[in-house]
Coordinates of N, CA and C in Angstrom, one line a residue:
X1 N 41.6 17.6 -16.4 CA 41.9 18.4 -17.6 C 41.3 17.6 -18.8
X2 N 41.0 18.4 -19.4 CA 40.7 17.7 -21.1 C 41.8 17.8 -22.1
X3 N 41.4 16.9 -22.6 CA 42.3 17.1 -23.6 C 43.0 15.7 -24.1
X4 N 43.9 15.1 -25.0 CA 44.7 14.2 -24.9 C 45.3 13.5 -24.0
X5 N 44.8 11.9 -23.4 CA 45.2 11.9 -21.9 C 47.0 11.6 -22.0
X6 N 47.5 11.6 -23.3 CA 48.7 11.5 -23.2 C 49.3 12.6 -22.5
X7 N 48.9 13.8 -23.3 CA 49.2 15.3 -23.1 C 49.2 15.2 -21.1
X8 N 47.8 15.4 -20.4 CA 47.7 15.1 -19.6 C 48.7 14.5 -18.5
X9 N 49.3 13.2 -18.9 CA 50.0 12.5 -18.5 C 51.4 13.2 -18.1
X10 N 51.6 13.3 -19.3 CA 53.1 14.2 -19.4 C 52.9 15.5 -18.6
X11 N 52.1 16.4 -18.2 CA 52.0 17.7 -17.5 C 51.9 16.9 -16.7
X12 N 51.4 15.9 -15.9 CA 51.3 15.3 -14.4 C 53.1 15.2 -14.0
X13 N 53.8 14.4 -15.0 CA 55.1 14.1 -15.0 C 55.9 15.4 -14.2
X14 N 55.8 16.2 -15.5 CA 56.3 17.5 -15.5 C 56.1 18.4 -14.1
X15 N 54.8 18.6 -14.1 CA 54.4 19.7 -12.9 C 55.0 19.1 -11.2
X16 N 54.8 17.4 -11.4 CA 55.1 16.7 -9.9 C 56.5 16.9 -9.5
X17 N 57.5 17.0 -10.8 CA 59.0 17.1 -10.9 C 59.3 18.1 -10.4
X18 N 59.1 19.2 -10.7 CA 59.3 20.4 -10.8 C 58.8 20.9 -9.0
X19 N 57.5 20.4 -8.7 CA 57.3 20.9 -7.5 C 57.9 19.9 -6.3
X20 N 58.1 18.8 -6.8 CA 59.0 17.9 -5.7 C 60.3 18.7 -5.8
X21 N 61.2 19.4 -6.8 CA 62.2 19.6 -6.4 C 61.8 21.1 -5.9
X22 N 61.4 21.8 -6.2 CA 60.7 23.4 -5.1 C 60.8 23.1 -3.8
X23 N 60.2 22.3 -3.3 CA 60.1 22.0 -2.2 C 61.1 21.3 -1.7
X24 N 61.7 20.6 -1.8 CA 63.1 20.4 -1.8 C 64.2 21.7 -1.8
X25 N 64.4 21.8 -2.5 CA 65.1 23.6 -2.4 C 65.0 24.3 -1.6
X26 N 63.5 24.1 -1.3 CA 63.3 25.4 -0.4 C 63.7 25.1 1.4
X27 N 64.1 24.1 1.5 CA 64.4 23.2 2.7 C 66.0 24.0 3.1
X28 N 66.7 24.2 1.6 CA 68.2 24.8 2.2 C 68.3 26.5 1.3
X29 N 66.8 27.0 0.8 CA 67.0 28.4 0.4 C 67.4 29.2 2.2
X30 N 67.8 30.1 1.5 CA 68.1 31.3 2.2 C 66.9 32.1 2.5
X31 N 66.5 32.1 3.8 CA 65.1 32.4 4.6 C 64.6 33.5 3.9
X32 N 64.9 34.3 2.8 CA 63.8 35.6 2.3 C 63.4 35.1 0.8
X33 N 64.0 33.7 0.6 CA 63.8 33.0 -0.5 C 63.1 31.9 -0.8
X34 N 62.9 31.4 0.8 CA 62.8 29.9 1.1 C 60.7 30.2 1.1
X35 N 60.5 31.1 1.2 CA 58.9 31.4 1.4 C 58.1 31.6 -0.4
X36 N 59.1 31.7 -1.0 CA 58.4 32.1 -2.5 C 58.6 30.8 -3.2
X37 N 60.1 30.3 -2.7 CA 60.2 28.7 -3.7 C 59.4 27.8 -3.4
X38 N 58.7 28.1 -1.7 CA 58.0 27.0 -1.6 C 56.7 27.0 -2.0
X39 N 56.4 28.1 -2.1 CA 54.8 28.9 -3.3 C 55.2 27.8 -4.6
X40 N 56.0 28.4 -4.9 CA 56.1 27.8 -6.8 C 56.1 26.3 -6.4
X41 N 57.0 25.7 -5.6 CA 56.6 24.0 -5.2 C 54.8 23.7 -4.7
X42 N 55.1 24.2 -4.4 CA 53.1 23.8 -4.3 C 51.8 24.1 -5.4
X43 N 52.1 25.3 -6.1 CA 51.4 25.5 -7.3 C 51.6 24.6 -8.6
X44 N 52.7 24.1 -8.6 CA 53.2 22.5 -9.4 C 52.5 21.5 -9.2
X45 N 52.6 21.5 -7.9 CA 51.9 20.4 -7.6 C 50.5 20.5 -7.4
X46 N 49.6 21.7 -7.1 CA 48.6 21.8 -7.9 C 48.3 22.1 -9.4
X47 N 49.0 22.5 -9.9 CA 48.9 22.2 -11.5 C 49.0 20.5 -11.9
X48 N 49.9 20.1 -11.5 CA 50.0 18.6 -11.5 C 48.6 17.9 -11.2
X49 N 48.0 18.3 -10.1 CA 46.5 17.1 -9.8 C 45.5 17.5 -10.5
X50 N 46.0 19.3 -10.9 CA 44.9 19.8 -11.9 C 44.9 19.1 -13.6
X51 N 45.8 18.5 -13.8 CA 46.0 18.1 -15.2 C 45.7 16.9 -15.3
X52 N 45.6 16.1 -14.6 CA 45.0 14.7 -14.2 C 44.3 14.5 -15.5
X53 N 43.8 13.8 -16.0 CA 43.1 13.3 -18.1 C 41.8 13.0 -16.9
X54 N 40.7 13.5 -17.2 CA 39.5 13.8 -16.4 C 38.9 12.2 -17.6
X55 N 39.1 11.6 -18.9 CA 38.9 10.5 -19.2 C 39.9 9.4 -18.4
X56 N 40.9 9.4 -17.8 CA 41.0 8.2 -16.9 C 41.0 8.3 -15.4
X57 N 40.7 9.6 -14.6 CA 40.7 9.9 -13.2 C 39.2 10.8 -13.1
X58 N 38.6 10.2 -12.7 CA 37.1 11.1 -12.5 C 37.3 11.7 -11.6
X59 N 37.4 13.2 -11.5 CA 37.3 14.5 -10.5 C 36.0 13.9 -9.5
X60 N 36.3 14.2 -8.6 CA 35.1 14.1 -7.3 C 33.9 15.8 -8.1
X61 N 33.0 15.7 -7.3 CA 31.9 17.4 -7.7 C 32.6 18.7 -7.0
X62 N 33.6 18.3 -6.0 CA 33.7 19.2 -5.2 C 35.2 19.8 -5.4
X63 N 35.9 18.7 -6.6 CA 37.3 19.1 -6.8 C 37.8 20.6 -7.1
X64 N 36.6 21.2 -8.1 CA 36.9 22.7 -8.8 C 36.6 23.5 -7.7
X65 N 35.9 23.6 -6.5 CA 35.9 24.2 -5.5 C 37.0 24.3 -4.4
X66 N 37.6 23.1 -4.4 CA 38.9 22.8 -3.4 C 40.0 24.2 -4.6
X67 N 40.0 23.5 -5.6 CA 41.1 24.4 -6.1 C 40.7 25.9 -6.4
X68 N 39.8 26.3 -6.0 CA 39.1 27.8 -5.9 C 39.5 28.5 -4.9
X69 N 39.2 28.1 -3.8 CA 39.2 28.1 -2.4 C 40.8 28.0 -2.3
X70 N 42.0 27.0 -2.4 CA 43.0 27.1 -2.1 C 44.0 28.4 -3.0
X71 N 43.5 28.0 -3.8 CA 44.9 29.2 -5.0 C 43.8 30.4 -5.1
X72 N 42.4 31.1 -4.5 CA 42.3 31.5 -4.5 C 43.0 32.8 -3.3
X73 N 43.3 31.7 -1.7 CA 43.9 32.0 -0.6 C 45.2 32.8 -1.2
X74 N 45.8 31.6 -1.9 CA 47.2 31.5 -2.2 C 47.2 32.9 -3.0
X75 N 46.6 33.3 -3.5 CA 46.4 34.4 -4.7 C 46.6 35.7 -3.7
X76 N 45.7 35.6 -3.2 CA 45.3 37.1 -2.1 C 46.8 37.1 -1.0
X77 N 47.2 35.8 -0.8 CA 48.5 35.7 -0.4 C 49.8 36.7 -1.0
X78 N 49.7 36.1 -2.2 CA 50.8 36.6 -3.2 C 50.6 38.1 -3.5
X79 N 49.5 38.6 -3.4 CA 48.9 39.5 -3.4 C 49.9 40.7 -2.3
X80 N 49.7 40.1 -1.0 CA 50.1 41.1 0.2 C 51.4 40.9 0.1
X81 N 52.1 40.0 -0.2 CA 53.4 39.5 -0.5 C 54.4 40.5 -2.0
X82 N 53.3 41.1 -2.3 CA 53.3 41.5 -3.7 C 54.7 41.1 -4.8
X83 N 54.2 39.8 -4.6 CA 54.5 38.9 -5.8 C 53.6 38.8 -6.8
X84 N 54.1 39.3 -7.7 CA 52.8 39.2 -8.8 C 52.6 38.4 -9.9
X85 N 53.8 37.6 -9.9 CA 53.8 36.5 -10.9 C 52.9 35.3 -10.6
X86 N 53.0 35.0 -8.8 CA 52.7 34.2 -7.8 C 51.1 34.3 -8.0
X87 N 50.6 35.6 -8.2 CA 49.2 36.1 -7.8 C 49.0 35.8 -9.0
X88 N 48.9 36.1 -10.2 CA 48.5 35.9 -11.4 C 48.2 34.4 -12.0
X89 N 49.5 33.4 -11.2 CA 49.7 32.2 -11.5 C 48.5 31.5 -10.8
X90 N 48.2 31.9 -9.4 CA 47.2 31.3 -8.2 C 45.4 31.8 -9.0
X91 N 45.8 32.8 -9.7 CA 44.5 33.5 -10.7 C 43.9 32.8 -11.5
X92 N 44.6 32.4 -12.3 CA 44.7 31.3 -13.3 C 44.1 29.8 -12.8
X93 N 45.1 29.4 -12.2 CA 44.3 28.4 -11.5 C 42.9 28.6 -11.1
X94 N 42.8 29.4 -10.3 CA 41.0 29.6 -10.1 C 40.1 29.6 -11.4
X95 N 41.0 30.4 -12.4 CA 40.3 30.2 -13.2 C 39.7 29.4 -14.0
X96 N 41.0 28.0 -14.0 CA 40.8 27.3 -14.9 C 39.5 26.2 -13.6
X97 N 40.2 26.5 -12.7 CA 39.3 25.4 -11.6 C 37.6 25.9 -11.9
X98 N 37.5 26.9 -12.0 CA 35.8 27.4 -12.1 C 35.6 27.1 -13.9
X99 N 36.1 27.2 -14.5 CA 35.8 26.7 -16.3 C 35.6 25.0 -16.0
X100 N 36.2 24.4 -14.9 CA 35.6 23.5 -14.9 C 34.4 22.5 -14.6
X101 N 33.6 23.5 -14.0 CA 32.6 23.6 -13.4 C 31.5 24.2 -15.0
X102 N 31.0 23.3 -15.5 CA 29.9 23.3 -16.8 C 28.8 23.0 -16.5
X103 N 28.1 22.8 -17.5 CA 27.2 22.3 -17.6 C 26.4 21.1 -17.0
X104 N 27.4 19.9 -17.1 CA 27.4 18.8 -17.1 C 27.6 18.9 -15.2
X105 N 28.5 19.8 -14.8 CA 28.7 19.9 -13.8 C 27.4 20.8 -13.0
X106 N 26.6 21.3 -13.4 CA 25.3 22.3 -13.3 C 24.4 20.6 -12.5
X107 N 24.4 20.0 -13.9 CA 23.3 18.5 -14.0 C 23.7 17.8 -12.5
X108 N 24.9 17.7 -12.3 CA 25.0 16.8 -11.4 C 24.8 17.2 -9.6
X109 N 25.1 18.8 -10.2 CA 24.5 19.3 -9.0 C 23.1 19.4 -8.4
X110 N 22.3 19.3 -9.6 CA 20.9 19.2 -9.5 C 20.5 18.2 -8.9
X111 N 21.2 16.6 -9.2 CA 20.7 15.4 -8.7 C 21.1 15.0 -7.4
X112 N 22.2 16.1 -7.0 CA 22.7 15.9 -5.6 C 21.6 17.0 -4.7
X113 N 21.1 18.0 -4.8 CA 20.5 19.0 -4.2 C 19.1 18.3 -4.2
X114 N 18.2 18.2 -5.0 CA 17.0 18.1 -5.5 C 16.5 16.6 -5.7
X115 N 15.5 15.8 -5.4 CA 15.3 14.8 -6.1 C 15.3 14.2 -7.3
X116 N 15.8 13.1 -7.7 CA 15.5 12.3 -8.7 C 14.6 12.6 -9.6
X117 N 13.3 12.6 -9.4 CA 12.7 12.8 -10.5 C 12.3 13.7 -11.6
X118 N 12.3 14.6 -11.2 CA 11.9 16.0 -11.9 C 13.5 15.9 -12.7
X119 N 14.6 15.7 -12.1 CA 16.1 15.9 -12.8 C 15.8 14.8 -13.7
X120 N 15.7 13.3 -13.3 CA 15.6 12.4 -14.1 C 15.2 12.6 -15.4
X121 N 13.4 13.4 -15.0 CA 12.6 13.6 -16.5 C 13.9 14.3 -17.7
X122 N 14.4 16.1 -16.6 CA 14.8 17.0 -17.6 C 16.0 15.7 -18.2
X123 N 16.9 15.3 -17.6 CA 17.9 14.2 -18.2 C 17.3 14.1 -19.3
X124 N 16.0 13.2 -19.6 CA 15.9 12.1 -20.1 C 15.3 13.2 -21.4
X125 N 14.8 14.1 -21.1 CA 14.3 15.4 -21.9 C 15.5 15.8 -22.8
X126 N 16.1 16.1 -21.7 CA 17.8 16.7 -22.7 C 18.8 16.0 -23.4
X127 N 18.7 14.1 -23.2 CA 19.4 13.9 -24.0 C 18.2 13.2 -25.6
X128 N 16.9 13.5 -25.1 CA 16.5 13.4 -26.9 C 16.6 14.8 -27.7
X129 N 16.8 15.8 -26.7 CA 17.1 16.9 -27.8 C 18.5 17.1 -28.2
X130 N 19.4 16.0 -27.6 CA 20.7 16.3 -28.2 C 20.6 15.1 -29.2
X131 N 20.2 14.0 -29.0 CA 19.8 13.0 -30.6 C 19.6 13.8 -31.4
X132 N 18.4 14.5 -31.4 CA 18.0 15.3 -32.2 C 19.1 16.0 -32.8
X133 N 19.5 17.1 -32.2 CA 20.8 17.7 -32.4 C 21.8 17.2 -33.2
X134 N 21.8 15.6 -32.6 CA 23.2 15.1 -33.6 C 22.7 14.9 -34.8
X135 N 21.6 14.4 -35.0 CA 20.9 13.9 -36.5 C 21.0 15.1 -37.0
X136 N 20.4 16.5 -36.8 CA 20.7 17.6 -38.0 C 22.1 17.8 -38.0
X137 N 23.1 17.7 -36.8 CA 24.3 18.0 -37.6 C 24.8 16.9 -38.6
X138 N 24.5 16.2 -38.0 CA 25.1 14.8 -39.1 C 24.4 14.6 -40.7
X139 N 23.6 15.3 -40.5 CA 22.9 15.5 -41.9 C 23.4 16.5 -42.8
X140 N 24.1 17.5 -42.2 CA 25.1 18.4 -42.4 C 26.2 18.4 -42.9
X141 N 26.3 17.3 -42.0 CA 28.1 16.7 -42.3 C 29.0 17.6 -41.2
X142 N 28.5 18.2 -40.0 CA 29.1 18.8 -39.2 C 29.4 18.0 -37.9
X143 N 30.1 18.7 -36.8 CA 30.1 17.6 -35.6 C 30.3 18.9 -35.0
X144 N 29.2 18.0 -33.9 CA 28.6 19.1 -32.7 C 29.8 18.8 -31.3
X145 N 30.7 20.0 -31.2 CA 31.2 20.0 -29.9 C 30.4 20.9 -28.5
X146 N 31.3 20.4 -27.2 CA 30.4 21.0 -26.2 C 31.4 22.7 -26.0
X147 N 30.5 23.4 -25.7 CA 30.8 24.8 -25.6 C 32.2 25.0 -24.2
X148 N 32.8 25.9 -24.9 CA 34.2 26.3 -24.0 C 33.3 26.7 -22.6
X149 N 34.7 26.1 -22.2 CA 34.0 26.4 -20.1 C 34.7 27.9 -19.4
X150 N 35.6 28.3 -20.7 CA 36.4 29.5 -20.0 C 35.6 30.9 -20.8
X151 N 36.4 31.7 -20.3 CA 35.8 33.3 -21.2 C 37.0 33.2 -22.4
X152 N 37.2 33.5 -23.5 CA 38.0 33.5 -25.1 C 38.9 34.6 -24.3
X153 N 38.7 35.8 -23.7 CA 39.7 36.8 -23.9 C 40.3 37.3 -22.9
X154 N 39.5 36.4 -21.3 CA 40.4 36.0 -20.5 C 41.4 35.2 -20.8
X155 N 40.8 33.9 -21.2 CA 42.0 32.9 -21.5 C 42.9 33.2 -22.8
X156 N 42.8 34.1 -23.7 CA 44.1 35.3 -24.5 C 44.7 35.7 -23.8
X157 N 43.9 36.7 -22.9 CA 45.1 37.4 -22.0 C 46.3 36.5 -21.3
X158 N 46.1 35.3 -20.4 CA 46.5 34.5 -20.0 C 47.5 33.7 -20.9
X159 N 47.2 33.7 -22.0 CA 47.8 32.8 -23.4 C 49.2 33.9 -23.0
X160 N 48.6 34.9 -23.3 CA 49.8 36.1 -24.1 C 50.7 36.1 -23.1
X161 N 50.2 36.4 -21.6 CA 51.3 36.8 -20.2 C 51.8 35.6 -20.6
X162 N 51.8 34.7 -20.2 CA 52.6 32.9 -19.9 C 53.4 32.7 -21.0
X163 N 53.2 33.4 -22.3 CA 54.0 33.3 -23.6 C 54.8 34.0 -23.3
X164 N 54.9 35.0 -23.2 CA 55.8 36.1 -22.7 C 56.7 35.9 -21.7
X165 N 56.4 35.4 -20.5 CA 57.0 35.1 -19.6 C 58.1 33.8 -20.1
X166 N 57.3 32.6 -20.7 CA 58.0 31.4 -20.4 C 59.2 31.6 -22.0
X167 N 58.7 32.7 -23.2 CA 59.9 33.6 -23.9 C 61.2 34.1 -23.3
X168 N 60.8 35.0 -22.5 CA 61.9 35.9 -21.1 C 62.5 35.1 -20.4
X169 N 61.9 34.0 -19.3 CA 62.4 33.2 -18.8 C 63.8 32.1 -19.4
X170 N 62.9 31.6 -20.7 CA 63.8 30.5 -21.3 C 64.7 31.3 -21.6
X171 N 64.9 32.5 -22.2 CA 66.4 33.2 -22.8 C 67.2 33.7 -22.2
X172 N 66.9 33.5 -20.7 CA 68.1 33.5 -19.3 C 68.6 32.6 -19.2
X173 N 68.0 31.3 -19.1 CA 68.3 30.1 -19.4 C 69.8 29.8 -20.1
X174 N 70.0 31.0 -21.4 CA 71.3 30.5 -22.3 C 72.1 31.4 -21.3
X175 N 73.5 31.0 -21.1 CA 74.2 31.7 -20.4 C 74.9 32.8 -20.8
X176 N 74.9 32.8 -22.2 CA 75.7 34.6 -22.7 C 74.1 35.6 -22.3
X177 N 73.1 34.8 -23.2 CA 71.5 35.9 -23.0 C 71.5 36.5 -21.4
X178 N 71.7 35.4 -21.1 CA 71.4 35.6 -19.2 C 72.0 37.1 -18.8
X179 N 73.5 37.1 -19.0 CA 74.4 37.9 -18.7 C 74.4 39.0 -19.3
X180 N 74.1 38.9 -20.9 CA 73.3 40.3 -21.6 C 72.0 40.9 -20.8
X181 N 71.4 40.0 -20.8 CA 69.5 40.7 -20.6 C 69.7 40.9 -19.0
X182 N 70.2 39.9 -18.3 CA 69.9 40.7 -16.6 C 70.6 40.4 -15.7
X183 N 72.7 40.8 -16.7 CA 73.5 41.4 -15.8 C 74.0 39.7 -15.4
X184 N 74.6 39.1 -14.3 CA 75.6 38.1 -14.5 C 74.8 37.9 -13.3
X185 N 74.0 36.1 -13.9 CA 73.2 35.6 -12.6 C 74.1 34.2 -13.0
X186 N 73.6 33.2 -11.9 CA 73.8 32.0 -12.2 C 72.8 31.1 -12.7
X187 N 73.3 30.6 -13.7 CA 72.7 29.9 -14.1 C 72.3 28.0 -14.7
X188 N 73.4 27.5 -13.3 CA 74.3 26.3 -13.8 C 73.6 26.1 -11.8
X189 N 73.9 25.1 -11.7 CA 73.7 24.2 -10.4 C 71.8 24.6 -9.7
X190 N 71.5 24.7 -8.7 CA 70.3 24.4 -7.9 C 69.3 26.0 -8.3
X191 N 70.2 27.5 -8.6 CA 69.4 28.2 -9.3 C 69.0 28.3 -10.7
X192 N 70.2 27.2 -11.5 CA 69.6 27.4 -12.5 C 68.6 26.1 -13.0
X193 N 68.3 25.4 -12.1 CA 67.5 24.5 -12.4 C 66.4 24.4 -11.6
X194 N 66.0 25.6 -10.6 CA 64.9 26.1 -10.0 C 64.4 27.2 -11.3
X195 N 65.5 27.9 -12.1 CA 64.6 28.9 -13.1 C 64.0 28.0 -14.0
X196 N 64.6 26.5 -14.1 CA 64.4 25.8 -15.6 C 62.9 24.8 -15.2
X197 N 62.7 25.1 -13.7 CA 61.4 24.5 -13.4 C 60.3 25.6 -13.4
X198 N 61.0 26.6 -13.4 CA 59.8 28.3 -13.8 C 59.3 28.2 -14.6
X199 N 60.2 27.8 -15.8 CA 59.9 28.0 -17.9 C 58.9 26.4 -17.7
X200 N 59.5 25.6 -16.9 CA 58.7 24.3 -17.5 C 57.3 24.2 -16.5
X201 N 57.0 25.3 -15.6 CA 55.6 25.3 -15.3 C 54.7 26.3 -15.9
X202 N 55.6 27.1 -16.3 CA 55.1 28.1 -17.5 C 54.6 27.6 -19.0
X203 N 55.1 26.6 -19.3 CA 54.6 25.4 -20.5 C 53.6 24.6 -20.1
X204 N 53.5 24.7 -18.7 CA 52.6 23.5 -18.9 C 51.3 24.2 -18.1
X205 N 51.7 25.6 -17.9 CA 50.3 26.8 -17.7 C 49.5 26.8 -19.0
X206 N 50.7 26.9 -20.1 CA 50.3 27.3 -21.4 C 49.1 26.1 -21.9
X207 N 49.7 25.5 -22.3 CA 49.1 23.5 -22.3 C 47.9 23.7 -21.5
X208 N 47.8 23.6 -20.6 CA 46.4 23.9 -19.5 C 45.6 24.5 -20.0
X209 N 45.9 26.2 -20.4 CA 45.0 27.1 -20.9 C 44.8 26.9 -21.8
X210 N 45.5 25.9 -22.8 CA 44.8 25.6 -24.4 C 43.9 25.0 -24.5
X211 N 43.9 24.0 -23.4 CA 42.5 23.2 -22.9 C 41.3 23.5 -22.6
X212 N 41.3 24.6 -21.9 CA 40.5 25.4 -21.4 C 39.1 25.8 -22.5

């Protein structure tokens, strides 16, 4: 992930916690429950390796494809399952796994497919046109960033659901709201700290997609 490797850091914390105890849970849920909490324990924990600060853990070339390929599965899963929180969540992930795949990620596939040289030249081609580049921005007084890897109004839509969601979720959370908005659940011992690991992978969806 990009971004602040502190930020980073702390969603590693967060996501690993949360899906270590999913999966844990799901060891003594009740068999029509034990198959969804162990979803949400595993998507944590891919969120978790997904958040990894890509400035101190260098992704392998083939990382954004692993996580394509898996929460894509997991998606079409949730899908027949029709879970749709599950499917939208496994969506996302794909999504962000393929925004990870740029440019930079284009280059390096060229030098793994194709020979050295011709790549070498364009390399050596394309970083005097970004010299170039920096000197007129800098003459400007501007600073040249690299272009977003996601689509703007996918990753809105995505902003808005996970806002909404981790809104809704956290206000069950208080125990009078809970009992107002959806009727008298529990919200104190192993369910209510399975929902409180829902809202805190929902934060750290959000966090993810800001990066994006």
């Amino acid at each position: 992930m990009h971004g602040p490797p502190l930020i980073g850091w702390l969603l590693v914390l967060l996501c690993t916690g949360a899906g270590v105890y999913c999966l844990a849970l799901a060891r003594s849920a009740p068999s029509g429950q034990r198959a969804g909490t162990r979803g949400e324990g595993l998507m944590a924990l891919g969120m978790a390796a997904m958040a990894l600060p890509a400035s101190a853990v260098a992704p392998p070339a083939w990382w954004p494809w692993l996580f394509t390929a898996a929460f894509g599965a997991a998606g079409l899963w949730a899908l027949v399952r029709r879970h749709l929180h599950h499917a939208v969540g496994a969506g996302a992930m794909v999504y962000m796994a393929l925004a990870m795949v740029g440019p930079s990620g284009a280059m390096d596939h060229l030098r793994h497919m194709g020979g050295t040289g011709h790549v070498e030249q364009a390399s050596q081609l394309g970083q005097v046109h970004q010299w170039d580049q920096m000197d007129q921005a800098g003459a400007m007084g501007s600073v040249v960033h690299s272009a977003p890897g996601g689509l703007p109004l996918l990753t809105g839509l995505l902003l808005a659901y996970y806002t909404v969601y981790v809104i809704g979720a956290g206000v069950r959370l208080v125990p009078g709201a809970a009992t107002a908005v959806a009727g008298p659940a529990p919200s104190e011992g192993p369910a209510g700290v399975l929902r409180a690991c829902r809202v805190a992978m929902g934060i750290g969806m959000l966090a993810m997609l800001l990066a994006v």
